[in-house]
Amino acid sequence: MEVEHKRDTKGSFWSSYCRNVNSTKSPMKNDHVDIARAMQNKPGWKAIPFILANETIERIATFGMTINLMVYLLKVYHLSQVGAANVVSIWYGVVNFIPIVGASVADASLGKFRTIALASFGTLVGMVILTLTAWMPQLHPPKCTYDHKLQEVCDPPTSTQLGILIFGLSWLAIGTGGIRPCSIPFAVDQFDTSTPEGRRGVNSFFNWYYTTQTVVLLINTTMIFYLQNRNWIIGFGILGLLMSCAIAIFLVGKRVYLCIPSEGSIFSGIAQVFVAAYKKHHLQNPSNEEEQGVYYDPPLKDDIALKMPLTKQLRCLNKAAMIQDNELNAEGRVTNSWRLCSIQQVEEVKCFIKIIPIWASGILALIPMTQQGTFPITQALKMDRHLGPNFEIPAASMGIVALITIGIWLPFYDLFVQNALAKITKREEGLTSLQKIVIGNIFSVLTMVSAGLVEWRRRVIAISHGSPMSVMCESPEKMRSIANSLQYLVLACSTYVGALVMNIVHKVARNPDWLNNDIDAGRLDYYYFLIAGIGALNLVYIISRARRYHYRVIVKAEVMDKP
């Protein structure tokens, strides 16, 4: 289903896929009727199979191309352990930073459909380039040789070879930066969340989304990694073909999708609140008895279901909604949006501000997760990964243990634990979001403590016995795209902070070098314990912030009459 503007009379490539003009201008009356009618007849589950299939195949391709990157840099490009970890960390940070740009572009001009489509082609270009780096001998260093002392001699990559690799990774980052922040909001757009059926559909979609995500990672850490370790050309080439299939599936569903026009960048709306509040900073906030009629509180548009009342938190921003002379025209509309904002707009900005401290706590809490693609892999490369005499588990596949744990725990929690907690806490969801975040931070610290203990034991066995240890021991509705991109932004910040800590440790801890290329001679366990200590301090911070946090309040909305 498509949202059309009557003024769009010219055909184009994109209009054949999704005929909507993503304009920031106010639609004409006929346009408003078309949009309202489309909003009332959202496709729901008719569109989801195309979106979910595209998302699943795309993640198999992109995750499979990048999650084994550390091994590729070590084995094919002959980078040092710290050098490869730096490349992975920088690139991983870029990949998780660009979604905020992709979300802004989607909300401001292109819309979610066009952003996903264009980004998908960008991802495919990146995959083709990376496949060429494995296929063409001129694009990667030659294989290592042995000198007369039987010591391995490996040539480092040339600047050209490294530049082409980074060029391919850049295209991959641009592509994923457009797909990731828009896929989930685009799927949610297909449901009418103002109805119980639509809300149940959204919840069901999320269950399927995260289930397929776990399946994707299981496939990548088993079959894809096995193929890549056998032959990098075949491993990368298959992923390129899968990405082509994902693009085809997404475009096939073009006649079913509901494409909601973009409403302009939310950053301008946020800026308007701050500017309007600053211009009226000299005004006094009225008392409770005097509030009636002082603040601008118009009915909501048709596509907004949740209304937030005026709150006393961050009262300085409330001044942005205080009505002054000549700020409303005869029809009751705002004459200058940089001088007067609605209560809803002010409260959305407050909501955004309140989640920033909670969001920031994830920067340190997620360092253990961002480290999973670096040093744990070098640990696994030093360990005995054989299952029987003829099969060896790929080093990068060791993360499958965590995925299996998640796959077992999530259904168990949903079916049994949540119901039991709901009876204890008297809450339908069992635990609040903040309680879950605190518990996650605790396990983040325990993760690095256990990793340090495992590395200490592995090192003792390797040095004393000379044999490897066995490896078998809350956001506003208008901010959906931006809010969805924040999870990637926190990963980007976490990656860069983790890389900063790693480089500081590598320069300071020199006797012995904790991060020595030969991890038997280094003290990787000390590094893990340091990360655990940082996580413990972050846990104290998040608990203090959680105790001060207030959840947003929702009231029954008065909806603007449709013409």
XYZ file of C-alpha atoms in Angstrom:
563
model
C 0.000 0.000 0.000
C 1.348 3.394 -0.905
C 0.817 6.913 0.373
C 0.479 9.266 -2.594
C 0.538 13.028 -2.873
C -1.800 14.201 -5.637
C 0.701 16.824 -6.762
C 3.212 14.140 -7.794
C 2.391 13.661 -11.464
C 5.824 12.802 -12.826
C 6.997 9.212 -12.883
C 10.437 8.149 -11.702
C 12.425 5.069 -10.815
C 11.690 5.438 -7.128
C 8.029 6.318 -7.588
C 7.547 2.982 -9.333
C 8.595 1.337 -6.084
C 7.040 3.647 -3.570
C 4.996 6.595 -4.809
C 5.269 9.041 -1.997
C 6.908 12.438 -1.968
C 8.863 12.689 1.257
C 8.297 16.377 1.680
C 8.594 18.484 4.788
C 5.847 20.773 3.515
C 2.307 20.539 4.830
C 0.155 18.392 2.511
C -2.927 19.744 0.768
C -6.336 18.609 1.902
C -6.642 15.870 -0.721
C -3.188 14.621 0.227
C -4.185 14.609 3.890
C -7.230 12.479 3.101
C -5.117 9.977 1.134
C -2.590 9.682 3.968
C -5.304 9.313 6.605
C -7.033 6.604 4.571
C -3.751 4.737 4.101
C -2.941 5.018 7.808
C -6.276 3.403 8.652
C -5.590 0.454 6.306
C -2.028 -0.474 7.113
C -0.861 -3.752 5.535
C 0.358 -5.274 8.808
C 1.603 -8.826 8.403
C 1.200 -8.725 4.612
C 4.349 -6.600 4.409
C 6.347 -8.196 7.228
C 7.487 -11.404 5.388
C 9.279 -9.266 2.780
C 10.867 -6.994 5.390
C 11.826 -9.825 7.736
C 13.227 -12.008 4.938
C 15.275 -9.092 3.594
C 16.535 -8.217 7.071
C 17.446 -11.828 7.894
C 19.366 -12.481 4.676
C 21.029 -9.053 4.832
C 22.277 -9.749 8.355
C 23.632 -13.152 7.345
C 25.569 -11.393 4.588
C 26.847 -8.369 6.520
C 27.562 -10.151 9.820
C 29.228 -13.005 7.976
C 31.389 -10.540 6.066
C 32.580 -8.659 9.147
C 32.414 -10.819 12.263
C 35.381 -12.921 11.064
C 37.330 -9.789 10.105
C 39.905 -10.190 12.891
C 40.959 -13.605 11.574
C 41.047 -12.265 7.995
C 43.387 -9.418 9.011
C 45.660 -11.740 10.992
C 45.817 -14.629 8.518
C 45.573 -12.898 5.119
C 46.861 -9.358 5.743
C 49.456 -10.397 8.357
C 48.674 -7.520 10.729
C 49.870 -7.633 14.334
C 47.409 -8.461 17.091
C 47.088 -4.836 18.262
C 47.117 -3.514 14.678
C 44.302 -5.838 13.610
C 42.364 -5.039 16.795
C 42.706 -1.320 16.051
C 41.404 -1.748 12.492
C 38.454 -3.811 13.726
C 37.686 -1.366 16.529
C 37.851 1.731 14.317
C 35.760 0.154 11.591
C 33.265 -1.322 14.056
C 32.897 2.122 15.622
C 32.259 3.729 12.233
C 29.663 1.070 11.388
C 27.786 1.829 14.585
C 28.126 5.608 14.282
C 26.819 5.990 10.721
C 23.261 4.738 11.588
C 22.592 8.077 13.321
C 23.369 9.750 9.977
C 21.249 7.241 8.066
C 18.317 7.776 10.422
C 18.599 11.553 10.038
C 18.636 11.302 6.244
C 15.615 8.980 6.295
C 13.614 11.235 8.599
C 14.624 14.464 6.871
C 14.270 13.686 3.177
C 14.561 10.198 1.674
C 12.164 8.250 3.875
C 12.799 4.766 5.224
C 12.083 2.808 2.028
C 14.457 4.771 -0.193
C 17.148 4.807 2.486
C 17.005 1.013 2.922
C 17.000 0.415 -0.848
C 19.944 2.721 -1.596
C 21.903 1.485 1.424
C 21.400 -2.127 0.338
C 23.132 -1.426 -2.977
C 25.957 0.303 -1.075
C 26.377 -2.799 1.088
C 26.545 -4.984 -2.030
C 29.303 -2.784 -3.500
C 31.328 -3.187 -0.306
C 30.915 -6.967 -0.395
C 32.097 -7.147 -3.993
C 35.241 -5.157 -3.119
C 36.028 -7.350 -0.103
C 35.551 -10.477 -2.218
C 38.024 -9.065 -4.733
C 40.600 -8.498 -1.971
C 40.505 -12.215 -1.244
C 40.330 -13.300 -4.907
C 42.985 -11.132 -6.597
C 46.594 -11.783 -5.428
C 47.511 -8.145 -6.150
C 45.063 -6.942 -3.484
C 46.511 -8.811 -0.484
C 50.011 -9.741 0.753
C 51.605 -13.016 -0.396
C 51.449 -16.069 1.820
C 53.967 -16.362 4.632
C 57.216 -18.257 4.021
C 59.836 -19.817 6.305
C 63.486 -18.809 6.555
C 66.470 -21.146 7.086
C 65.712 -21.206 10.839
C 62.139 -22.342 10.070
C 60.784 -19.087 11.435
C 57.690 -17.691 9.734
C 58.307 -14.609 7.582
C 55.216 -12.579 6.589
C 55.153 -9.483 4.397
C 52.878 -6.671 5.665
C 50.228 -5.211 3.350
C 51.152 -2.299 1.097
C 49.406 1.036 1.489
C 47.446 0.332 -1.711
C 46.277 -3.069 -0.506
C 45.242 -1.665 2.860
C 43.567 1.310 1.155
C 41.411 -0.915 -1.075
C 40.431 -3.016 1.940
C 39.399 0.120 3.849
C 37.532 1.383 0.767
C 35.451 -1.803 0.697
C 34.823 -1.643 4.434
C 33.723 1.990 4.023
C 31.063 1.044 1.489
C 29.931 -1.724 3.799
C 29.685 0.766 6.678
C 27.675 3.245 4.593
C 25.277 0.515 3.555
C 24.676 -0.923 6.993
C 24.390 2.641 8.339
C 21.309 3.150 6.200
C 19.719 -0.262 6.722
C 20.045 -0.800 10.460
C 18.269 2.291 11.830
C 15.380 2.082 9.355
C 14.456 -1.616 9.134
C 12.674 -1.932 12.487
C 10.849 1.450 12.279
C 9.824 0.649 8.685
C 8.342 -2.647 9.873
C 6.538 -0.932 12.767
C 5.079 1.577 10.269
C 3.183 -1.305 8.666
C 1.064 -1.808 11.825
C -1.679 0.400 13.235
C -0.337 0.803 16.782
C -3.477 2.654 17.863
C -5.337 -0.693 17.933
C -4.760 -3.753 20.195
C -4.267 -5.927 17.104
C -1.581 -3.601 15.778
C 0.280 -3.491 19.084
C 0.174 -7.290 19.318
C 1.499 -7.444 15.772
C 4.427 -5.197 16.684
C 5.257 -7.321 19.742
C 5.072 -10.468 17.648
C 7.328 -8.886 15.025
C 9.971 -8.106 17.651
C 9.855 -11.709 18.875
C 10.442 -12.956 15.330
C 13.088 -10.297 14.698
C 15.282 -11.241 17.643
C 14.691 -14.941 17.063
C 15.928 -14.631 13.480
C 18.849 -12.520 14.694
C 19.988 -15.356 16.949
C 19.577 -17.822 14.077
C 21.593 -15.499 11.823
C 24.468 -15.355 14.285
C 24.382 -19.126 14.739
C 24.633 -19.600 10.964
C 27.480 -17.090 10.747
C 29.484 -18.560 13.615
C 29.202 -22.083 12.222
C 28.652 -22.582 8.492
C 29.877 -19.195 7.227
C 32.997 -19.218 9.388
C 33.763 -22.786 8.333
C 33.493 -21.848 4.640
C 35.642 -18.743 5.101
C 38.364 -20.625 6.930
C 38.406 -23.201 4.136
C 38.324 -20.650 1.317
C 37.928 -16.902 1.792
C 36.869 -16.359 -1.839
C 33.961 -18.793 -1.624
C 33.013 -17.566 1.856
C 32.831 -13.920 0.782
C 31.317 -14.680 -2.644
C 28.366 -16.588 -1.191
C 27.606 -13.661 1.107
C 27.543 -11.301 -1.889
C 24.989 -13.544 -3.605
C 22.878 -13.601 -0.444
C 22.902 -9.800 -0.326
C 21.672 -9.686 -3.925
C 18.793 -11.971 -2.937
C 17.976 -9.723 0.032
C 17.699 -6.681 -2.254
C 15.436 -8.575 -4.676
C 13.110 -9.737 -1.880
C 12.852 -6.224 -0.451
C 11.923 -4.689 -3.816
C 9.399 -7.448 -4.587
C 7.291 -6.246 -1.666
C 7.085 -2.719 -3.095
C 3.330 -2.863 -3.800
C 2.498 -3.944 -0.266
C 4.503 -1.476 1.803
C 3.051 1.607 3.436
C 5.615 4.386 2.975
C 4.989 7.228 5.399
C 6.333 10.587 4.176
C 9.238 12.050 6.127
C 8.362 14.972 8.394
C 11.742 16.685 8.398
C 14.692 16.194 10.688
C 13.857 15.779 14.373
C 17.014 17.714 15.177
C 15.384 20.908 13.924
C 12.439 20.218 16.241
C 14.809 19.699 19.176
C 16.673 22.888 18.303
C 13.371 24.804 18.116
C 12.567 23.876 21.718
C 15.934 25.103 22.991
C 15.812 28.316 20.928
C 12.235 29.129 21.958
C 13.023 28.405 25.626
C 16.111 30.640 25.472
C 14.198 33.511 23.885
C 11.680 33.323 26.772
C 14.147 32.649 29.567
C 13.138 35.907 31.262
C 9.529 34.716 31.717
C 8.318 33.127 34.944
C 6.661 29.704 34.901
C 3.056 30.022 36.106
C 1.728 28.242 39.187
C -0.540 25.209 38.827
C -3.682 27.376 39.081
C -2.499 29.749 36.344
C -1.403 27.119 33.788
C -4.736 26.890 31.961
C -4.405 28.577 28.575
C -0.816 29.671 29.148
C 0.811 26.805 27.251
C 0.305 25.845 23.627
C -1.326 22.407 23.595
C -2.983 21.681 20.211
C -4.676 18.367 19.326
C -2.355 15.703 17.962
C -2.131 14.738 14.318
C -3.733 11.501 13.117
C -0.513 9.456 13.048
C 0.414 10.078 16.688
C -1.248 7.886 19.301
C 0.500 8.757 22.560
C 0.247 12.151 24.227
C 2.453 13.307 27.084
C 1.245 15.868 29.639
C 3.301 18.829 30.821
C 5.726 17.831 33.612
C 7.691 19.808 36.190
C 11.031 18.242 35.270
C 13.370 20.530 33.313
C 10.879 23.378 33.801
C 13.131 25.802 31.954
C 12.090 24.096 28.708
C 8.396 24.608 29.495
C 8.843 28.268 28.590
C 9.151 27.225 24.923
C 5.406 26.390 25.013
C 4.278 29.618 26.725
C 2.024 31.638 24.400
C 2.916 35.304 23.840
C 1.345 38.018 21.703
C 1.142 37.411 17.935
C 2.541 33.871 18.183
C -0.732 32.297 16.966
C -2.682 33.298 13.866
C -6.457 33.578 13.559
C -6.736 29.800 12.997
C -4.760 29.029 16.152
C -1.642 27.921 14.281
C 1.921 28.832 15.211
C 3.317 31.760 13.222
C 6.976 31.053 14.091
C 7.977 27.572 15.217
C 11.293 28.963 16.524
C 9.419 31.049 19.094
C 6.558 28.760 20.145
C 6.502 24.959 20.511
C 3.745 22.613 21.655
C 3.691 20.822 25.009
C 4.050 17.516 23.143
C 7.184 18.783 21.393
C 8.692 20.010 24.669
C 7.973 16.731 26.475
C 9.460 14.693 23.639
C 12.698 16.666 23.991
C 12.622 16.136 27.767
C 12.158 12.408 27.223
C 15.133 12.407 24.863
C 17.299 14.281 27.374
C 16.367 11.961 30.258
C 17.492 8.826 28.471
C 20.944 10.240 27.630
C 22.543 9.395 31.038
C 21.098 5.873 30.865
C 22.273 5.550 27.282
C 25.764 6.801 28.184
C 26.171 4.070 30.807
C 26.175 1.537 27.998
C 29.451 2.921 26.617
C 31.498 1.259 29.361
C 29.069 -1.604 29.944
C 29.351 -2.767 26.328
C 33.159 -2.781 26.167
C 33.208 -6.541 26.966
C 30.871 -7.195 24.027
C 32.903 -5.071 21.615
C 36.036 -6.970 22.682
C 34.573 -10.322 21.619
C 35.811 -9.927 18.054
C 39.431 -9.198 19.018
C 41.404 -10.758 21.884
C 39.077 -13.715 22.608
C 39.728 -14.830 19.027
C 43.502 -14.670 19.516
C 42.983 -16.714 22.684
C 41.027 -19.307 20.732
C 43.740 -19.433 18.060
C 46.185 -20.496 20.813
C 43.886 -23.183 22.213
C 43.091 -26.742 21.227
C 39.819 -26.475 19.294
C 39.633 -30.029 18.017
C 36.497 -32.116 18.298
C 37.888 -35.524 17.503
C 40.948 -36.090 15.299
C 39.585 -34.589 12.071
C 37.477 -31.547 12.961
C 38.690 -28.221 14.351
C 36.286 -25.487 15.440
C 37.039 -22.123 13.752
C 38.398 -19.626 16.280
C 35.727 -17.044 15.486
C 32.972 -19.626 16.067
C 33.524 -19.767 19.810
C 30.839 -17.110 20.262
C 28.281 -19.795 19.468
C 28.249 -20.701 23.173
C 26.824 -17.271 24.011
C 24.253 -17.537 21.210
C 23.059 -20.947 22.370
C 22.754 -19.551 25.890
C 20.660 -16.623 24.603
C 18.536 -18.943 22.477
C 17.713 -21.064 25.525
C 17.371 -18.255 28.061
C 15.064 -15.888 26.143
C 12.192 -18.369 25.625
C 12.656 -19.673 29.181
C 12.464 -16.136 30.568
C 9.432 -15.280 28.422
C 7.490 -18.429 29.312
C 8.381 -18.961 32.967
C 10.583 -16.363 34.664
C 8.657 -13.283 33.560
C 5.334 -14.690 34.823
C 6.889 -15.557 38.169
C 8.465 -12.104 38.484
C 5.158 -10.454 37.531
C 3.483 -12.109 40.521
C 6.248 -10.872 42.820
C 6.653 -7.327 41.486
C 2.972 -6.829 40.541
C 4.115 -5.578 37.137
C 2.957 -7.065 33.842
C 6.506 -7.015 32.439
C 8.029 -8.500 35.604
C 11.091 -6.244 35.722
C 11.332 -2.631 34.621
C 13.671 -1.642 31.812
C 16.091 -0.029 34.267
C 16.182 -3.133 36.450
C 17.083 -5.194 33.390
C 19.831 -2.707 32.484
C 21.333 -2.925 35.981
C 21.281 -6.733 35.880
C 22.917 -6.627 32.445
C 25.677 -4.386 33.810
C 26.322 -6.866 36.623
C 26.724 -9.697 34.141
C 28.971 -7.473 32.007
C 31.389 -7.191 34.946
C 31.165 -10.921 35.669
C 31.913 -11.618 31.990
C 35.302 -9.903 32.155
C 36.137 -11.439 35.541
C 35.484 -14.917 34.160
C 37.406 -14.077 30.960
C 40.399 -13.024 33.068
C 40.267 -16.243 35.090
C 40.056 -18.366 31.916
C 43.047 -16.534 30.392
C 45.038 -16.930 33.644
C 44.391 -20.683 33.608
C 45.127 -20.979 29.850
C 48.434 -19.162 30.237
C 49.523 -21.322 33.188
C 48.815 -24.511 31.238
C 50.527 -23.237 28.072
C 53.700 -22.185 29.919
C 53.973 -25.086 32.378
C 52.969 -27.934 30.058
C 53.863 -26.512 26.645
C 50.488 -27.680 25.276
C 47.360 -25.663 24.528
C 44.417 -25.660 26.922
C 41.243 -27.236 25.573
C 38.676 -24.665 24.508
C 35.910 -26.910 25.790
C 36.462 -26.055 29.463
C 12.039 4.279 26.104
C 11.715 6.751 23.156
C 9.050 9.153 21.624
C 7.131 7.887 18.571
C 8.463 10.593 16.198
C 12.021 9.622 17.110
C 11.817 5.911 16.233
C 14.532 5.933 13.578
C 16.871 8.115 15.639
C 16.158 6.175 18.841
C 16.816 2.894 17.039
C 20.143 4.271 15.802
C 21.210 5.191 19.350
C 21.830 1.523 20.165
C 24.429 1.501 17.382
C 25.842 4.854 18.456
C 26.480 3.540 21.974
C 28.254 0.546 20.425
C 30.396 2.947 18.380
C 31.333 4.976 21.459
C 31.963 1.768 23.405
C 34.217 0.487 20.637
C 36.311 3.658 20.575
C 36.569 3.821 24.381
C 37.608 0.164 24.392
C 40.213 0.869 21.697
C 41.484 3.853 23.699
C 41.852 1.715 26.838
C 43.578 -1.002 24.801
C 46.137 1.407 23.302
C 46.835 3.066 26.657
C 47.413 -0.343 28.255
C 49.654 -1.360 25.332
C 51.827 1.741 25.821
C 51.876 1.866 29.636
C 51.936 -1.799 30.714
C 55.300 -2.785 29.230
C 56.920 -4.988 31.870
C 55.555 -7.363 30.855
C 53.575 -6.128 27.849
C 50.026 -7.152 28.731
C 48.993 -7.235 25.051
C 52.070 -8.916 23.584
C 51.594 -10.509 20.148
C 52.540 -13.767 21.866
C 49.738 -13.889 24.417
C 51.653 -16.567 26.369
C 54.298 -13.918 27.091
C 51.700 -11.208 27.802
C 49.156 -10.760 30.590
C 45.812 -10.639 28.819
C 44.172 -11.749 32.078
C 45.246 -8.477 33.738
C 43.652 -6.559 30.870
C 40.370 -8.422 31.378
C 40.432 -7.695 35.118
C 41.007 -3.991 34.337
C 37.917 -3.941 32.076
C 35.965 -5.671 34.859
C 37.046 -2.923 37.290
C 35.915 -0.198 34.878
C 32.609 -2.020 34.504
C 32.180 -2.152 38.291
C 32.585 1.636 38.530
C 30.089 2.043 35.691
C 27.651 -0.216 37.587
C 27.718 2.212 40.539
C 26.968 5.070 38.122
C 24.038 3.338 36.403
C 22.446 2.403 39.735
C 22.643 6.023 40.894
C 21.087 7.264 37.624
C 18.383 4.600 37.628
C 17.223 5.645 41.083
C 16.672 9.203 39.833
C 14.972 8.287 36.555
C 11.235 8.930 36.071
C 9.314 7.052 33.383
C 7.269 9.119 30.965
C 3.541 9.562 31.607
C 0.961 8.989 28.863
C -2.537 10.459 28.797
C -5.476 9.941 26.495
C -4.882 12.021 23.395
C -7.255 14.485 21.768
C -6.867 13.799 18.051
C -7.201 16.479 15.397
C -10.336 16.066 13.324
C -9.797 14.825 9.789
C -11.100 17.045 6.991
